[in-house]
Amino acid sequence: MKHFLLAGALLTTSVGAVAQATYSIKGRILDKLTGEALPGATVQVVGNGVNTGAGAEENGTYIVGGLKSGTYTVRASFIGYKVLEQQVTVNGQNSTATFSLTADNATLNEVQVVGSLGVAVERSTPVAFAAVNEVKLRETLSNRDLPMILNETPGVYATQGGGGTGDSRINIRGFDQRNVAVLINGVPVNDMETGQVFWSNWDLGDVTKSLQVQRGLSASKISVPSVGGTINVLTRGFDDKKAALARIETGSNNYQKYSLMLSSGAVKGDWAFTFYGSRRTSDGWVDKAFDDAWTYFGNISKKVGNHRLSLTGLGSPQSHGQRSFAQQVGLFSTEKAQEIGATPLVNGNKGFQFNPYWGPLNRYTLDANGNRQDGKTENLNERSNYYHKPQINLNDYWQVNSKLFVSAVAYASFGNGGGVSGLTTANSGTILQNSVTQQTDFQRIYDNNYDLSKNPTRRSSQFLVNSVNSHRWYGGVLGADYSLGDKITLSAGVDGRLYRGLHYREVRDLLGGDYTYLNPSITNAGNRNIDPLTKLYVGDKIGYNYDGKTQWLGGYAQLEYKTPVLSAVVSGTVSEIRYKRIDFFRPKQVTVDGRSYDVAFNQTQTINGRTYTAADGRYLETPWAEFTGYSLKAGANYNVTERNNLFLNVGYNSRVPFFNQVYNTQGILYRNVKPEGITSMELGYGISYPSLKATLNAYYTLWANKSSNSITNNGSDIVYNTVRNVNARHMGVEMSVAQEISRSLQLNAAIAIGDWRWTGKGLLNQVTEAGTQVNPIDQPVYLDGVHVGDAAQNQFQLGLRYEPIRGFYVRPSLLVFSKYYAAFSPESILEENSRTDAYRLPTTKNLDLHFGYDLRPMYREKVRVGFRASVLNVLNQYYFTDVSNRNSSNVVDPNLLQAFFNRGRTFTIGMSVGL
């Protein structure tokens, strides 16, 4: 009996041991170019008498279990992609195999299509970059502007500015977004005159397939004026499967969003369609910073022989309230003022959401007997934005033969809208404010305009205007890649743009008055070609009215050598830019014997015995201001081993100045305008394992002859400042790590440490809104050694994605910024011995939490239901995000610092249903 028991115990132990001696192979399946997960891809495992497999989940992960120790062939496949195999050894523990698939050239060379859009490729393109795939966008964007998700990228600093929807800004390596190239499907969208990017023009979060940030020298095959880096936004299009997706979201501050997307996939005749529409509203987390937007997106594509044609249209007609200018710290918080050593303000401490740019207004009337008839009290915004920028792109991807690939895009954009602000008859943008509430005192303004005892003619002395900045923009990009052999590819192309900006102010709201006009005593203000006492009504132009014309022609050439071990590239660009300004308010001109003479309203010029009047003149049109820019870049990537790579790039960019750095507000050409020279170099190291990716890079950028623009207040007048011919040196190191600790737990981290300083001295010009020069022309300013402000120079980020059960994830993300110097006013450093550093702000910390749950597919596995939620600023901590010094005469005095803060704890929840 004892032997039977012993044998039974041994048998049980042996069976248990055999049963337990099985392991699994797990990993993820990704798109090699975009880093996007490929849900639905299949994995086949063959070997040791086993032939089994599994499918990839929504985030691209898979797991194949029940495997004994041994060597297996693991094969990953997905429709439209090349099959990829790995040999995996299972030796007494679970193993990992992650696949990055490339598109199948038998359908359309997706590598060339995406490559033509300037997207960098891992272990090949010698630039520092990071990609945000569609899964991460869906899980972490929440109700934020698109740039905010990029704060987890080393070297990137993004904020929400004053807090209005779409008013975000982004810095890369200390360079603001005027110096960061932004492309949507290969089309440049930076403003042609200022370089700015207005994120309120698009709501692309739901249709973005991949978002890639290239820091420093970019891989873009286009002559774009990039200094800090390039942001590539790739939207959904012809490569998508048949699908339908509906979403509904709600959250703090009455945020609501409804969206619907339909994708046909490939249908009969090789057509494909994708359509998207959304409706978004919110009260805004800043007082009265309302948000009201529609968004539409459509893509129609067709394969014709070796061509793939793609027509895309998108736009987002919107309006939103703004908090345009930063305010003294004590106005928001006494505690924060004391933290930096500032004196508390009387009638301050109004909260971080406080917005001075609105106020209540009752538009009462008086009947024939003088009795007041009250109207409904409204809350009126002094500052708001309204805009609609439809953009249409027609792409043609042509695989001419096995050696030649041609890509072409023609595009058009029609921007209409502008910003709302206050104006006085003295041509000042500073209108009446209540000294107690610190808000715009619309009621007193209305009383003063409407009361006949105070204003017998009801001429509005303070009113609202629209500052219109519409444009008409047409362009095209033509590029070709030609294979000179198995290892060498020659690329070349041209980039042409025609742009006309329409800039004027128009009367929006007379606030109780019947008409208005600017005081005729103001020099250079208003329309000089009509009677200065002409009554102006709602819709009439006032203050300024000019068009800016830009003509751009650029070309690029690139030679690329590529083997599995070494990739090297040499490229160059050249661009010819022409600017012209046509002014409809400055005096008309007559030209006699090659010389121009002013002939304003009621003015004559007698020349050679003939008298000329304004009727003989033409509107002032400047000669073309022409500039030539160019860039040279070279780089190499060396794959030291299968898992390690080194890259190096160097480059020089001679960049032309923007339109508003060429002309002042009166259309006068600045003297001694020089192209800006940017020298950059970078060295990087990468580690790439199936479960670990890490990069470490160092950079050095010297920017010579830099120009910048700012706005300050000089008493009651707004002053426009231009600083030219100053140098800046940016250097630093960056590191990013992504670790798949287990199938259910992933970690990502980023570190950036920078040192950015001004060097040398610059030239300052200051002009009031009326066109009066404030200081001598080209006044020297002394900036040498002062830290570059307006962005944090050090950054630390740590994030996790934990999936404890299938379909449920939690994503915490901690972000720390330090070494943040306030933006400062260069005009305050007019003497070398007065040079001081900008004010350094306290370190900021923010914790966000995202979580969601995807139900198992229902109804024959065709219907997918998911839930998403985000809590932003979980700890409800407030910190400095944007700090200016617009009024400062002493850049180190904390009492003069003007700031914006982050929003407090907010949440969003959403539900999606997809087919």
Short mmCIF file of C-alpha atoms in Angstrom, two decimals, residues 243-543:
data_model
loop_
_atom_site.label_atom_id
_atom_site.label_comp_id
_atom_site.label_asym_id
_atom_site.label_seq_id
_atom_site.Cartn_x
_atom_site.Cartn_y
_atom_site.Cartn_z
CA ALA A 243 -15.11 51.01 -40.34
CA ALA A 244 -17.59 53.22 -38.55
CA LEU A 245 -16.92 54.94 -35.25
CA ALA A 246 -19.17 57.14 -33.12
CA ARG A 247 -17.98 58.92 -29.98
CA ILE A 248 -19.58 60.98 -27.28
CA GLU A 249 -17.64 62.86 -24.60
CA THR A 250 -18.47 65.09 -21.67
CA GLY A 251 -16.53 66.62 -18.83
CA SER A 252 -15.70 69.57 -16.62
CA ASN A 253 -16.85 73.09 -17.51
CA ASN A 254 -19.81 71.73 -19.47
CA TYR A 255 -17.52 70.22 -22.10
CA GLN A 256 -19.41 68.18 -24.70
CA LYS A 257 -18.31 66.62 -27.95
CA TYR A 258 -20.07 64.37 -30.45
CA SER A 259 -18.32 62.84 -33.45
CA LEU A 260 -18.90 60.33 -36.21
CA MET A 261 -16.36 58.80 -38.59
CA LEU A 262 -17.07 56.52 -41.55
CA SER A 263 -14.43 54.71 -43.61
CA SER A 264 -15.38 52.58 -46.60
CA GLY A 265 -12.10 50.74 -47.02
CA ALA A 266 -11.34 49.62 -50.57
CA VAL A 267 -14.56 49.31 -52.59
CA LYS A 268 -15.35 48.40 -56.18
CA GLY A 269 -13.25 50.31 -58.67
CA ASP A 270 -10.42 50.82 -56.13
CA TRP A 271 -12.21 53.72 -54.47
CA ALA A 272 -11.98 54.49 -50.75
CA PHE A 273 -13.79 57.07 -48.63
CA THR A 274 -13.32 58.47 -45.14
CA PHE A 275 -15.63 61.11 -43.65
CA TYR A 276 -15.63 62.67 -40.21
CA GLY A 277 -17.68 65.32 -38.46
CA SER A 278 -17.85 66.62 -34.90
CA ARG A 279 -19.55 69.20 -32.73
CA ARG A 280 -17.79 70.61 -29.66
CA THR A 281 -18.93 73.10 -27.02
CA SER A 282 -17.64 74.17 -23.64
CA ASP A 283 -17.88 76.99 -21.12
CA GLY A 284 -14.08 76.90 -20.79
CA TRP A 285 -12.03 76.55 -17.62
CA VAL A 286 -11.09 80.25 -17.87
CA ASP A 287 -13.98 82.60 -17.09
CA LYS A 288 -16.12 83.14 -20.21
CA ALA A 289 -13.53 81.48 -22.47
CA PHE A 290 -16.33 79.68 -24.27
CA ASP A 291 -15.71 77.20 -27.07
CA ASP A 292 -18.07 76.64 -29.99
CA ALA A 293 -16.75 74.58 -32.90
CA TRP A 294 -17.72 72.31 -35.76
CA THR A 295 -15.21 70.12 -37.53
CA TYR A 296 -15.35 68.32 -40.84
CA PHE A 297 -12.87 66.06 -42.60
CA GLY A 298 -13.19 64.07 -45.80
CA ASN A 299 -10.88 61.94 -47.88
CA ILE A 300 -11.65 60.35 -51.23
CA SER A 301 -9.03 58.19 -52.88
CA LYS A 302 -8.82 56.14 -56.05
CA LYS A 303 -6.23 53.88 -57.57
CA VAL A 304 -5.75 54.49 -61.30
CA GLY A 305 -3.10 52.23 -62.78
CA ASN A 306 0.13 53.08 -61.00
CA HIS A 307 -1.39 56.23 -59.48
CA ARG A 308 -3.06 56.63 -56.14
CA LEU A 309 -5.08 59.85 -56.09
CA SER A 310 -6.22 61.26 -52.77
CA LEU A 311 -8.44 64.31 -52.25
CA THR A 312 -8.67 65.64 -48.69
CA GLY A 313 -10.72 68.52 -47.33
CA LEU A 314 -10.82 69.67 -43.74
CA GLY A 315 -11.84 72.64 -41.64
CA SER A 316 -13.10 73.71 -38.25
CA PRO A 317 -15.32 76.81 -38.18
CA GLN A 318 -15.08 77.99 -34.58
CA SER A 319 -15.26 80.83 -32.14
CA HIS A 320 -13.86 80.95 -28.63
CA GLY A 321 -13.31 83.36 -25.81
CA GLN A 322 -9.76 84.38 -25.01
CA ARG A 323 -7.57 85.65 -22.22
CA SER A 324 -5.11 87.43 -24.43
CA PHE A 325 -2.46 88.84 -22.13
CA ALA A 326 -0.83 87.54 -18.99
CA GLN A 327 -1.50 89.47 -15.79
CA GLN A 328 0.38 90.26 -12.59
CA VAL A 329 0.66 87.17 -10.41
CA GLY A 330 -1.15 88.72 -7.43
CA LEU A 331 -4.25 89.31 -9.51
CA PHE A 332 -4.74 85.55 -9.68
CA SER A 333 -3.29 84.41 -6.35
CA THR A 334 -1.85 86.11 -3.29
CA GLU A 335 -0.19 82.83 -2.31
CA LYS A 336 1.65 82.54 -5.63
CA ALA A 337 2.68 86.20 -5.48
CA GLN A 338 4.20 85.67 -2.04
CA GLU A 339 5.88 82.47 -3.24
CA ILE A 340 8.00 84.46 -5.70
CA GLY A 341 8.42 87.47 -3.41
CA ALA A 342 5.87 89.76 -5.05
CA THR A 343 3.63 92.16 -3.15
CA PRO A 344 -0.07 91.14 -2.94
CA LEU A 345 -2.37 93.29 -5.05
CA VAL A 346 -5.31 95.32 -3.84
CA ASN A 347 -8.49 93.73 -5.28
CA GLY A 348 -6.40 90.74 -6.34
CA ASN A 349 -6.48 87.03 -5.42
CA LYS A 350 -9.33 86.41 -7.85
CA GLY A 351 -8.48 82.82 -8.70
CA PHE A 352 -6.52 81.15 -11.49
CA GLN A 353 -9.52 81.06 -13.80
CA PHE A 354 -9.94 84.85 -13.62
CA ASN A 355 -10.32 86.57 -16.98
CA PRO A 356 -10.32 90.39 -17.12
CA TYR A 357 -11.48 90.47 -20.75
CA TRP A 358 -15.23 90.32 -20.29
CA GLY A 359 -18.00 92.08 -18.42
CA PRO A 360 -21.78 92.33 -18.02
CA LEU A 361 -23.74 94.75 -20.19
CA ASN A 362 -27.35 95.90 -20.14
CA ARG A 363 -28.17 97.61 -23.46
CA TYR A 364 -30.99 99.72 -22.09
CA THR A 365 -32.79 102.36 -24.13
CA LEU A 366 -34.59 105.59 -23.24
CA ASP A 367 -38.10 106.22 -24.46
CA ALA A 368 -39.45 109.61 -25.60
CA ASN A 369 -40.05 110.61 -21.98
CA GLY A 370 -36.55 109.69 -20.92
CA ASN A 371 -37.64 106.57 -19.08
CA ARG A 372 -35.17 103.72 -19.07
CA GLN A 373 -36.21 100.49 -20.77
CA ASP A 374 -33.91 97.72 -19.62
CA GLY A 375 -32.80 95.00 -21.98
CA LYS A 376 -31.50 91.58 -21.10
CA THR A 377 -28.13 91.66 -19.34
CA GLU A 378 -25.49 89.86 -21.38
CA ASN A 379 -21.93 88.79 -20.68
CA LEU A 380 -19.77 90.30 -23.41
CA ASN A 381 -16.22 89.24 -24.31
CA GLU A 382 -13.71 91.96 -25.04
CA ARG A 383 -11.30 89.36 -26.42
CA SER A 384 -12.35 86.43 -28.57
CA ASN A 385 -11.39 84.69 -31.77
CA TYR A 386 -13.44 83.49 -34.72
CA TYR A 387 -12.00 81.70 -37.73
CA HIS A 388 -12.66 79.21 -40.49
CA LYS A 389 -9.74 77.87 -42.50
CA PRO A 390 -10.89 75.27 -45.05
CA GLN A 391 -7.95 73.44 -46.58
CA ILE A 392 -8.11 71.23 -49.68
CA ASN A 393 -5.28 68.90 -50.75
CA LEU A 394 -5.08 66.81 -53.92
CA ASN A 395 -2.31 64.19 -53.73
CA ASP A 396 -1.03 61.98 -56.50
CA TYR A 397 1.30 59.11 -55.61
CA TRP A 398 2.71 57.61 -58.81
CA GLN A 399 4.82 54.47 -58.95
CA VAL A 400 6.22 55.13 -62.43
CA ASN A 401 8.33 51.97 -62.47
CA SER A 402 10.48 49.92 -60.12
CA LYS A 403 13.02 52.74 -59.90
CA LEU A 404 10.99 55.96 -59.98
CA PHE A 405 8.35 57.17 -57.54
CA VAL A 406 6.70 60.58 -57.91
CA SER A 407 4.53 62.37 -55.35
CA ALA A 408 2.65 65.60 -55.99
CA VAL A 409 0.23 67.67 -53.97
CA ALA A 410 -1.72 70.78 -54.92
CA TYR A 411 -3.43 72.61 -52.09
CA ALA A 412 -5.50 75.68 -51.33
CA SER A 413 -6.48 77.34 -48.09
CA PHE A 414 -8.98 80.14 -47.54
CA GLY A 415 -8.78 81.60 -44.04
CA ASN A 416 -11.52 83.95 -42.93
CA GLY A 417 -11.79 85.55 -39.52
CA GLY A 418 -9.80 87.30 -36.86
CA GLY A 419 -9.82 88.45 -33.29
CA VAL A 420 -12.08 90.74 -31.28
CA SER A 421 -10.58 93.52 -29.18
CA GLY A 422 -11.32 96.95 -27.80
CA LEU A 423 -10.37 100.27 -29.38
CA THR A 424 -10.66 103.95 -28.48
CA THR A 425 -10.91 106.99 -30.71
CA ALA A 426 -7.33 107.73 -29.62
CA ASN A 427 -6.36 104.50 -31.45
CA SER A 428 -5.49 102.74 -28.20
CA GLY A 429 -6.30 99.11 -27.49
CA THR A 430 -6.68 99.76 -23.76
CA ILE A 431 -10.34 100.37 -22.93
CA LEU A 432 -12.10 101.12 -19.65
CA GLN A 433 -11.66 98.68 -16.80
CA ASN A 434 -13.48 98.49 -13.48
CA SER A 435 -10.93 99.18 -10.73
CA VAL A 436 -12.69 96.85 -8.28
CA THR A 437 -13.60 93.87 -10.45
CA GLN A 438 -10.53 94.35 -12.69
CA GLN A 439 -12.76 93.43 -15.66
CA THR A 440 -13.78 95.35 -18.74
CA ASP A 441 -16.38 97.92 -17.64
CA PHE A 442 -18.75 97.55 -20.59
CA GLN A 443 -21.60 99.18 -18.69
CA ARG A 444 -19.73 102.46 -18.10
CA ILE A 445 -18.52 102.43 -21.71
CA TYR A 446 -22.12 101.98 -22.87
CA ASP A 447 -23.34 104.72 -20.52
CA ASN A 448 -20.69 107.16 -21.77
CA ASN A 449 -21.48 106.41 -25.42
CA TYR A 450 -25.27 106.40 -25.07
CA ASP A 451 -25.91 109.22 -22.59
CA LEU A 452 -26.79 112.37 -24.60
CA SER A 453 -25.93 114.59 -21.65
CA LYS A 454 -22.35 113.30 -21.77
CA ASN A 455 -22.17 112.63 -25.49
CA PRO A 456 -24.59 114.85 -27.46
CA THR A 457 -23.80 113.24 -30.83
CA ARG A 458 -23.47 109.67 -29.57
CA ARG A 459 -20.05 109.26 -31.10
CA SER A 460 -18.57 106.13 -29.53
CA SER A 461 -15.28 106.90 -27.82
CA GLN A 462 -14.67 103.24 -26.90
CA PHE A 463 -15.97 100.30 -28.89
CA LEU A 464 -15.16 96.79 -30.13
CA VAL A 465 -13.40 95.98 -33.40
CA ASN A 466 -12.62 92.87 -35.39
CA SER A 467 -8.93 92.60 -36.25
CA VAL A 468 -9.35 90.62 -39.45
CA ASN A 469 -6.51 88.40 -40.66
CA SER A 470 -7.94 86.51 -43.60
CA HIS A 471 -5.83 84.91 -46.31
CA ARG A 472 -5.84 83.23 -49.70
CA TRP A 473 -3.14 80.58 -50.02
CA TYR A 474 -2.33 78.35 -52.98
CA GLY A 475 0.57 75.96 -53.24
CA GLY A 476 2.03 72.79 -54.59
CA VAL A 477 4.79 70.33 -53.82
CA LEU A 478 6.27 68.03 -56.46
CA GLY A 479 8.85 65.43 -55.50
CA ALA A 480 10.49 62.35 -56.98
CA ASP A 481 12.59 59.46 -55.67
CA TYR A 482 14.81 57.67 -58.18
CA SER A 483 16.75 54.54 -57.36
CA LEU A 484 20.30 54.72 -58.70
CA GLY A 485 20.94 51.19 -57.52
CA ASP A 486 20.21 48.85 -54.66
CA LYS A 487 21.76 51.24 -52.14
CA ILE A 488 21.50 54.79 -53.49
CA THR A 489 18.36 56.91 -53.99
CA LEU A 490 18.23 60.41 -55.44
CA SER A 491 15.33 62.62 -54.36
CA ALA A 492 14.47 66.05 -55.67
CA GLY A 493 11.49 68.37 -55.73
CA VAL A 494 10.04 71.86 -55.82
CA ASP A 495 7.74 73.74 -53.46
CA GLY A 496 5.74 76.76 -54.65
CA ARG A 497 3.37 79.02 -52.71
CA LEU A 498 1.32 82.13 -53.41
CA TYR A 499 -0.12 83.88 -50.37
CA ARG A 500 -2.15 87.03 -49.86
CA GLY A 501 -3.01 88.17 -46.36
CA LEU A 502 -5.91 90.61 -45.83
CA HIS A 503 -5.39 92.68 -42.68
CA TYR A 504 -7.73 95.35 -41.40
CA ARG A 505 -9.82 96.43 -38.47
CA GLU A 506 -13.56 96.86 -38.76
CA VAL A 507 -16.07 98.26 -36.32
CA ARG A 508 -17.81 95.35 -34.58
CA ASP A 509 -19.89 96.90 -31.78
CA LEU A 510 -20.36 100.61 -31.08
CA LEU A 511 -21.47 99.84 -27.48
CA GLY A 512 -24.32 102.31 -27.32
CA GLY A 513 -23.04 104.91 -29.76
CA ASP A 514 -24.34 105.63 -33.23
CA TYR A 515 -21.01 106.04 -35.07
CA THR A 516 -17.33 106.68 -34.50
CA TYR A 517 -14.08 107.88 -36.08
CA LEU A 518 -10.50 108.20 -34.89
CA ASN A 519 -9.29 111.53 -33.59
CA PRO A 520 -7.93 113.38 -36.65
CA SER A 521 -5.02 114.75 -34.60
CA ILE A 522 -3.42 111.30 -34.44
CA THR A 523 -0.48 111.06 -36.81
CA ASN A 524 -0.54 108.22 -39.35
CA ALA A 525 -3.72 106.70 -37.92
CA GLY A 526 -6.83 105.82 -39.87
CA ASN A 527 -7.64 106.20 -43.54
CA ARG A 528 -5.63 109.11 -44.91
CA ASN A 529 -7.53 108.97 -48.20
CA ILE A 530 -10.93 110.10 -46.87
CA ASP A 531 -12.16 112.92 -44.70
CA PRO A 532 -10.90 112.05 -41.18
CA LEU A 533 -14.32 113.11 -39.81
CA THR A 534 -16.18 110.58 -41.95
CA LYS A 535 -18.62 108.72 -39.74
CA LEU A 536 -17.88 105.02 -39.41
CA TYR A 537 -20.51 102.43 -38.62
CA VAL A 538 -20.55 98.70 -37.83
CA GLY A 539 -18.65 96.87 -40.59
CA ASP A 540 -16.62 99.92 -41.69
CA LYS A 541 -12.84 99.61 -41.72
CA ILE A 542 -10.90 101.58 -39.13
CA GLY A 543 -7.32 101.98 -37.93
#
